[in-house]
Short mmCIF file of C-alpha atoms in Angstrom, two decimals:
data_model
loop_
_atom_site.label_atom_id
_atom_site.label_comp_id
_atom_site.label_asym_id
_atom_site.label_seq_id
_atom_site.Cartn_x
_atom_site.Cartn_y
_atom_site.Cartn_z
CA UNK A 1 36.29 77.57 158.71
CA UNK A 2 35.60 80.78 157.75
CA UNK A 3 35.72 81.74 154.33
CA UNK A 4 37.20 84.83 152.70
CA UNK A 5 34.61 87.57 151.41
CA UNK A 6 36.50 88.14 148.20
CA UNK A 7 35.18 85.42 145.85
CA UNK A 8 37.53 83.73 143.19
CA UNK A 9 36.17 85.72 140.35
CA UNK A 10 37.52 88.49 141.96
CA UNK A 11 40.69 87.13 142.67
CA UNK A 12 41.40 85.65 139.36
CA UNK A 13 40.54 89.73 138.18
CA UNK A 14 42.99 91.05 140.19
CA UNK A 15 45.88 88.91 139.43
CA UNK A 16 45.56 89.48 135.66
CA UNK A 17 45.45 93.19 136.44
CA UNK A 18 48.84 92.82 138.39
CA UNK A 19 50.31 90.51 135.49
CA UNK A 20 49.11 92.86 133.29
CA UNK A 21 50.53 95.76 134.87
CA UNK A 22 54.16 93.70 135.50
CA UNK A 23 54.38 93.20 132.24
CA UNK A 24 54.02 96.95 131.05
CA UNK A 25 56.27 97.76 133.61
CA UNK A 26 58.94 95.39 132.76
CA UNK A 27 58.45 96.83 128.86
CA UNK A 28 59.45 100.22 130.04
CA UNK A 29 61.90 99.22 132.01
CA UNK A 30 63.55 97.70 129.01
CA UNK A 31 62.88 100.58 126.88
CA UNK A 32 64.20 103.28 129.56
CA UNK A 33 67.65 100.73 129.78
CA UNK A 34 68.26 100.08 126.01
CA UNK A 35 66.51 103.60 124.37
CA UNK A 36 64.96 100.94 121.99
CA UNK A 37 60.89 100.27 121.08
CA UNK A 38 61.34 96.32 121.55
CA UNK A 39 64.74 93.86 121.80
CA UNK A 40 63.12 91.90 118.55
CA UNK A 41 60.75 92.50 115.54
CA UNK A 42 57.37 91.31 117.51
CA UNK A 43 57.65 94.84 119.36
CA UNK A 44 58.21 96.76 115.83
CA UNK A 45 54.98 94.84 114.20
CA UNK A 46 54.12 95.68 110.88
CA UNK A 47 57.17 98.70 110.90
CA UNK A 48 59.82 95.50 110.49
CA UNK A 49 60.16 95.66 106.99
CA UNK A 50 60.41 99.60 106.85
CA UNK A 51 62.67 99.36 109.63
CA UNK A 52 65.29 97.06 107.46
CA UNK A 53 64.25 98.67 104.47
CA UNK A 54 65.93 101.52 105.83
CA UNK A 55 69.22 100.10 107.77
CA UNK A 56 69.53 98.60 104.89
CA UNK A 57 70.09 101.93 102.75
CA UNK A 58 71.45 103.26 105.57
CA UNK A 59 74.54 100.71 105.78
CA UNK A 60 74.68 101.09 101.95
CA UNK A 61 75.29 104.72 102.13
CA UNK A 62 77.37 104.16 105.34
CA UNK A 63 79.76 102.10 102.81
CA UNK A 64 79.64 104.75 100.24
CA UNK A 65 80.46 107.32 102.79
CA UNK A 66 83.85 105.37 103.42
CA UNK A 67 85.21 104.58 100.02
CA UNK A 68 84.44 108.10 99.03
CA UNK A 69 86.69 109.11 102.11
CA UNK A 70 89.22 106.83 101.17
CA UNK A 71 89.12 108.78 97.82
CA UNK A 72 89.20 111.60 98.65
CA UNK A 73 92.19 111.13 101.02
CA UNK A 74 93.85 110.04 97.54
CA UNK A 75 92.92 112.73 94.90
CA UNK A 76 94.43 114.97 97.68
CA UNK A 77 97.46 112.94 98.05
CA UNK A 78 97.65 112.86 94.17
CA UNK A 79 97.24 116.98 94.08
CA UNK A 80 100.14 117.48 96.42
CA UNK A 81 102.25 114.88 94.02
CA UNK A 82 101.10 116.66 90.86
CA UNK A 83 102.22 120.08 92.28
CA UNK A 84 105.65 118.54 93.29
CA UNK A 85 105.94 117.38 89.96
CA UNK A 86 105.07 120.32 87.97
CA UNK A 87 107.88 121.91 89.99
CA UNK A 88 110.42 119.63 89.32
CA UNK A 89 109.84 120.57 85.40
CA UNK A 90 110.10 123.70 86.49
CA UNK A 91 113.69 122.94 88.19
CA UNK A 92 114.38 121.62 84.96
CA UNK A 93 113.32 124.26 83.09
CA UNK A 94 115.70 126.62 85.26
CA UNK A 95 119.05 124.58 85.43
CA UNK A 96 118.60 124.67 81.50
CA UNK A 97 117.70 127.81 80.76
CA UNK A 98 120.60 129.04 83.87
CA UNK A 99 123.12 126.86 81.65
CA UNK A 100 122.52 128.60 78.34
CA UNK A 101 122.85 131.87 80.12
CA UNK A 102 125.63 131.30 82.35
CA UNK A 103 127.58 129.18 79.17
CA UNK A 104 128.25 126.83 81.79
CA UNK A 105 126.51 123.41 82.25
CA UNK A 106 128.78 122.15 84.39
CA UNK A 107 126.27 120.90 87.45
CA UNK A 108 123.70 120.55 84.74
CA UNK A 109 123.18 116.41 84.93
CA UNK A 110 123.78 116.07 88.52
CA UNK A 111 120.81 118.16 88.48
CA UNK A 112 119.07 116.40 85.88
CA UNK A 113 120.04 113.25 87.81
CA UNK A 114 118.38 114.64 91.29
CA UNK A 115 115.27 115.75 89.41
CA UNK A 116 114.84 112.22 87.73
CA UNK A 117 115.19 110.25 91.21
CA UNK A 118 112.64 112.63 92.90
CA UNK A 119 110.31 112.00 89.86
CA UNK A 120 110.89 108.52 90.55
CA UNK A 121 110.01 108.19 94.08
CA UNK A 122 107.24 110.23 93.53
CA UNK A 123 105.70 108.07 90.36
CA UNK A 124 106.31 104.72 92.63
CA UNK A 125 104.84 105.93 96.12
CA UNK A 126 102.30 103.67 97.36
CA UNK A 127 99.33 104.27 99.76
CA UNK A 128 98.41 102.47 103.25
CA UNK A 129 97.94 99.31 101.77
CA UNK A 130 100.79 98.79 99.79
CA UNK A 131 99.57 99.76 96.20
CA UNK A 132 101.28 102.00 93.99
CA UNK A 133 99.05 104.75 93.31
CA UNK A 134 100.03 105.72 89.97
CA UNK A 135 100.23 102.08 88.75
CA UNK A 136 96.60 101.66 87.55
CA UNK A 137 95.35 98.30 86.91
CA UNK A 138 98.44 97.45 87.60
CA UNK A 139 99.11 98.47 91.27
CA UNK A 140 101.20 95.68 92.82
CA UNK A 141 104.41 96.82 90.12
CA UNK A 142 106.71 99.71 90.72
CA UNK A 143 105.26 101.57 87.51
CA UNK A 144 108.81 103.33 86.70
CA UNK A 145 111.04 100.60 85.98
CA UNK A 146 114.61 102.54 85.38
CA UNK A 147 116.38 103.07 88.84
CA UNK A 148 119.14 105.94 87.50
CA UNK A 149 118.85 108.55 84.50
CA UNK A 150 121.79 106.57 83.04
CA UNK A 151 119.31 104.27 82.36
CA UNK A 152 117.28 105.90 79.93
CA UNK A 153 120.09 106.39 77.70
CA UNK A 154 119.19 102.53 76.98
CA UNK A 155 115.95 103.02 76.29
CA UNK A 156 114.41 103.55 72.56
CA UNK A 157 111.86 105.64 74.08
CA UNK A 158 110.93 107.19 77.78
CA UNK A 159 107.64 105.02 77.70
CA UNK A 160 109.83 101.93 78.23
CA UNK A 161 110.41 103.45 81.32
CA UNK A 162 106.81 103.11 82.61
CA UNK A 163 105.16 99.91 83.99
CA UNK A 164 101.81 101.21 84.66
CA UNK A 165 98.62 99.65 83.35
CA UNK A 166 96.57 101.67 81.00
CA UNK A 167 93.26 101.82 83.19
CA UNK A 168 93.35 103.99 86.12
CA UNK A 169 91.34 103.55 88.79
CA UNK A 170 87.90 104.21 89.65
CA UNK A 171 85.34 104.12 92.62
CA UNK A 172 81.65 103.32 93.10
CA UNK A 173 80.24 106.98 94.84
CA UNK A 174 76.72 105.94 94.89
CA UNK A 175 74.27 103.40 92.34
CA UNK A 176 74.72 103.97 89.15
CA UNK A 177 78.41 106.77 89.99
CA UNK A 178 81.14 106.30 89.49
CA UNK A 179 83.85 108.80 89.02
CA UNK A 180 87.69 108.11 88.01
CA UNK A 181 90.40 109.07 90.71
CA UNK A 182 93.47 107.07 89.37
CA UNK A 183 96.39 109.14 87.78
CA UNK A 184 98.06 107.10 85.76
CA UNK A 185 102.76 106.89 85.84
CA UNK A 186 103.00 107.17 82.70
CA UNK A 187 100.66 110.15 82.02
CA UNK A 188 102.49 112.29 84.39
CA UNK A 189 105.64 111.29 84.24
CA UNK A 190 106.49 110.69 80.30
CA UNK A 191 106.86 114.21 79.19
CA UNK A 192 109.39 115.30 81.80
CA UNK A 193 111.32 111.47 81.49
CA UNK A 194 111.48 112.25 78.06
CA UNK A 195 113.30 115.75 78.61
CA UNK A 196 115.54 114.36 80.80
CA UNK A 197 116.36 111.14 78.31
CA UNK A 198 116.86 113.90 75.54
CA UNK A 199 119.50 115.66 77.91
CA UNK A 200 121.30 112.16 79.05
CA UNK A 201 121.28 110.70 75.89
CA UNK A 202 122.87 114.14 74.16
CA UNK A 203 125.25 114.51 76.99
CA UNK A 204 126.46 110.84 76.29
CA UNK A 205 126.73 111.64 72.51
CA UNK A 206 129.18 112.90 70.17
CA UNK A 207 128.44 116.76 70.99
CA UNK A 208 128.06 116.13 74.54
CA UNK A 209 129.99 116.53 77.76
CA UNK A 210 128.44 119.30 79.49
CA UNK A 211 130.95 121.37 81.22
CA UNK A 212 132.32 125.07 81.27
CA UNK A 213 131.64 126.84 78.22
CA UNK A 214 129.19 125.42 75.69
CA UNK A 215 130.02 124.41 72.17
CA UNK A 216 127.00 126.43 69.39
CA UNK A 217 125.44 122.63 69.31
CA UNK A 218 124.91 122.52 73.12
CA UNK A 219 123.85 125.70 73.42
CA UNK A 220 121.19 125.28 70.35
CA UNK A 221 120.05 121.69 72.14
CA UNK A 222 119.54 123.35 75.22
CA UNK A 223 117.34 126.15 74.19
CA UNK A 224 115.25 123.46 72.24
CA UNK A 225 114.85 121.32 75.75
CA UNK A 226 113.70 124.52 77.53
CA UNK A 227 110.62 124.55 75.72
CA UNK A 228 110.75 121.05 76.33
CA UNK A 229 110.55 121.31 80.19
CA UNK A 230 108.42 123.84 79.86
CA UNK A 231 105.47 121.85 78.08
CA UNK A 232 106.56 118.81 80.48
CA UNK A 233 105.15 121.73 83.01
CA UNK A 234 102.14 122.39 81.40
CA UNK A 235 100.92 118.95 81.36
CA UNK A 236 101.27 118.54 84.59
CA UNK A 237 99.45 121.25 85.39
CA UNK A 238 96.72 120.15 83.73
CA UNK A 239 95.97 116.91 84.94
CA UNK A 240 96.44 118.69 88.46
CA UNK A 241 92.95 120.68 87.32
CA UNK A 242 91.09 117.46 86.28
CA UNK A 243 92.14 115.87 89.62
CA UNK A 244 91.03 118.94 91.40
CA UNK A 245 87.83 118.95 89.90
CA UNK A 246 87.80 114.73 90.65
CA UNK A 247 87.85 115.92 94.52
CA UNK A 248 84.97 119.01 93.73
CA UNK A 249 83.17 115.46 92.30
CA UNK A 250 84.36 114.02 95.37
CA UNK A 251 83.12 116.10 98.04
CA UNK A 252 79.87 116.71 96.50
CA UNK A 253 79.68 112.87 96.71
CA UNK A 254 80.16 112.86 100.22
CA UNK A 255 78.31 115.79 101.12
CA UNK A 256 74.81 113.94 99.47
CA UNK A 257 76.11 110.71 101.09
CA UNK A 258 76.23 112.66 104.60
CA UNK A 259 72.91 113.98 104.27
CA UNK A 260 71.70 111.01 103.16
CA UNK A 261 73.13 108.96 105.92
CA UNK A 262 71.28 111.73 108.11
CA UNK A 263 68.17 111.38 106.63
CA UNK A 264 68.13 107.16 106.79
CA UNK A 265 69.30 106.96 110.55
CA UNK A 266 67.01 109.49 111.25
CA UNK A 267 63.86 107.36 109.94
CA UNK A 268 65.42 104.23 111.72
CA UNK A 269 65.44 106.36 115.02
CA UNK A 270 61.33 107.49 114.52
CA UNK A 271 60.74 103.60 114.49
CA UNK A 272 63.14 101.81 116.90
CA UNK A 273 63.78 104.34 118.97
CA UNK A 274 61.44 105.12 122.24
CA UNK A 275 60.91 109.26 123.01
CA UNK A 276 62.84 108.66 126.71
CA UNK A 277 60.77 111.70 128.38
CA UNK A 278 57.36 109.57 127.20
CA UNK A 279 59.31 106.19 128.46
CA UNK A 280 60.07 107.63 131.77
CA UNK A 281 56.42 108.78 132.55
CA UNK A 282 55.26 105.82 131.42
CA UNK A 283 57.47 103.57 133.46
CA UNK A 284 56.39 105.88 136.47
CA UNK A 285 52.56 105.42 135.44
CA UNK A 286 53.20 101.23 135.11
CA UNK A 287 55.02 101.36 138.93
CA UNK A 288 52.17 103.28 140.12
CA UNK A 289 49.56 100.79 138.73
CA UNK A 290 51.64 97.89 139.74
CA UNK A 291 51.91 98.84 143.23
CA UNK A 292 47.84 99.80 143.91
CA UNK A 293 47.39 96.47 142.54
CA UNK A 294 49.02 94.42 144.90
CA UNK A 295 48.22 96.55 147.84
CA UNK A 296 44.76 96.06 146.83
CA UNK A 297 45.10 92.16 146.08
CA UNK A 298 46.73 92.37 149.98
CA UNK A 299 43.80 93.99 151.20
CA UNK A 300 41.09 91.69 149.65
CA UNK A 301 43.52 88.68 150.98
CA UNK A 302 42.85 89.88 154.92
CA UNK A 303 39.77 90.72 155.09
CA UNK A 304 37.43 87.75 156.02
CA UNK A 305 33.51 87.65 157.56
CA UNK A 306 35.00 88.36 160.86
CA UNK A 307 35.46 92.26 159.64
CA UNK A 308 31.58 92.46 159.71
CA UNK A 309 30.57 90.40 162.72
CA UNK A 310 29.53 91.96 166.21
CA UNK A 311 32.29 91.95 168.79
CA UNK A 312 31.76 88.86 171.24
CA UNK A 313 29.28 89.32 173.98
CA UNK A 314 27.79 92.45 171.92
CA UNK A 315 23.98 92.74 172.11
CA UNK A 316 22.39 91.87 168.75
#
């Protein structure tokens, strides 16, 4: 038998050198298919605990991100509300003051009566998840309790109308922030439920009956309850500026959350992430090397001492 000219030194090189070069190539192929350095934390190496260092801050602010979102989506809700409210003091204000001049109050408390049940459903609106927004600590309770303006005429005061709890509610913007988004029923609401008791509850008294032509005492309540409405307005209005500057608070919030968010999945990329154009040429590079190994490692397998002997019958 004749024996092969490559010895097994040479044969044990070359099939490290193709191992070798398989397992680069099968690396890049990986990293070409998933965009990723490495599938576990051996391929990171001593990056790991930056790497979760920063998903970790990264999912943190992620979080942030949507509870601010979710507030902000309510302080706008609540602006809207506030603005409808304001005007229905202002309605108020209007079928009063219309009243005194006209010396006719004769659709006076069915207007009352409309502006109290749109007050109402405004007060006890609830958001996606079924919370009353204006209830405070207390969300899961309707925070106006009286269903018609007849009802207040029972009450010793319009506060016994309200529900609400006396915390409003807050939300965690970043560590350490925490800003205050909650309107509370009873804040909004008392002022104007008030006018609108005082009205009722003179209208069912001795001097009442609204109608055509006004007696001196209606006419003297009346103007009083004008200037009534009108601070009713006012108050409103004014916890409609402190919950617009809540979403200012807001947005800056999210704006600092958004770059932050930016800046954290940005540092996660520069670690787990491969550069694809430097992937691709690599993979390329790996096939390349792969392939002259084995055609080499072919080679070396056919040749034997036959390759340098003289032809048969050839002189010497």
């Amino acid at each position: 038998m004749i024996d092969r000219v490559a010895n097994n030194g040479q044969m044990q090189f070359l099939l490290a050198q193709i191992m070798h070069a398989s397992a680069a190539l099968g690396k890049t192929q990986e990293q070409v298919a998933s965009g990723k350095v490495s599938s576990d934390y051996a391929g990171i190496g001593n990056k790991t605990a930056m790497l979760e260092a920063a998903r970790s801050a990264s999912s943190r602010t992620d979080a942030y991100q949507s509870v601010t979102q979710a507030a902000l989506n309510q302080v706008d809700l609540q602006d809207t509300q506030l603005t409808a409210v304001s005007g229905l003091a202002d309605q108020l204000r209007q079928a009063v003051t219309k009243a005194v001049a006209d010396n006719d109050a004769t659709t006076l408390m069915a207007n009352a009566g409309g502006i109290f049940e749109q007050l109402k459903q405004i007060l006890n609106s609830q958001d996606a998840d079924g919370n009353y927004i204006y209830g405070g600590n207390k969300d899961n309770t309707p925070p106006v309790t009286a269903n018609s303006i007849s009802d207040l005429s029972s009450l010793s005061s319009a506060s016994d109308a309200f529900a609400n709890g006396h915390v409003a509610r807050s939300v965690t913007v970043a560590d350490g922030e925490t800003v205050k988004i909650g309107v509370l029923a009873s804040d909004v609401g008392q002022q104007l439920m008030q006018a609108l008791k005082d009205v009722a509850d003179f209208n069912a008294g001795p001097n009442g009956g609204f109608g055509t032509g006004l007696t001196q005492a209606q006419a003297n309540f009346l103007s009083g309850e004008i200037g009534s409405a009108t601070a009713a307005s006012q108050n409103i209005n004014n916890l409609a500026a402190v919950n617009g500057q809540t979403y200012a608070q807001l947005q800056d919030a999210s704006d600092r959350q958004q770059s932050m968010s930016t800046l954290y999945k940005g540092f996660v990329s520069d670690l787990e992430d491969v550069d694809m154009g430097e992937a691709i040429s690599r993979l390329n590079q790996n096939q390349v090397a792969l392939q002259a190994a084995l055609q080499v490692t072919s080679q070396l397998h056919q040749i034997s001492l036959l390759n340098y002997l003289p032809a048969s019958g050839t002189p010497g």
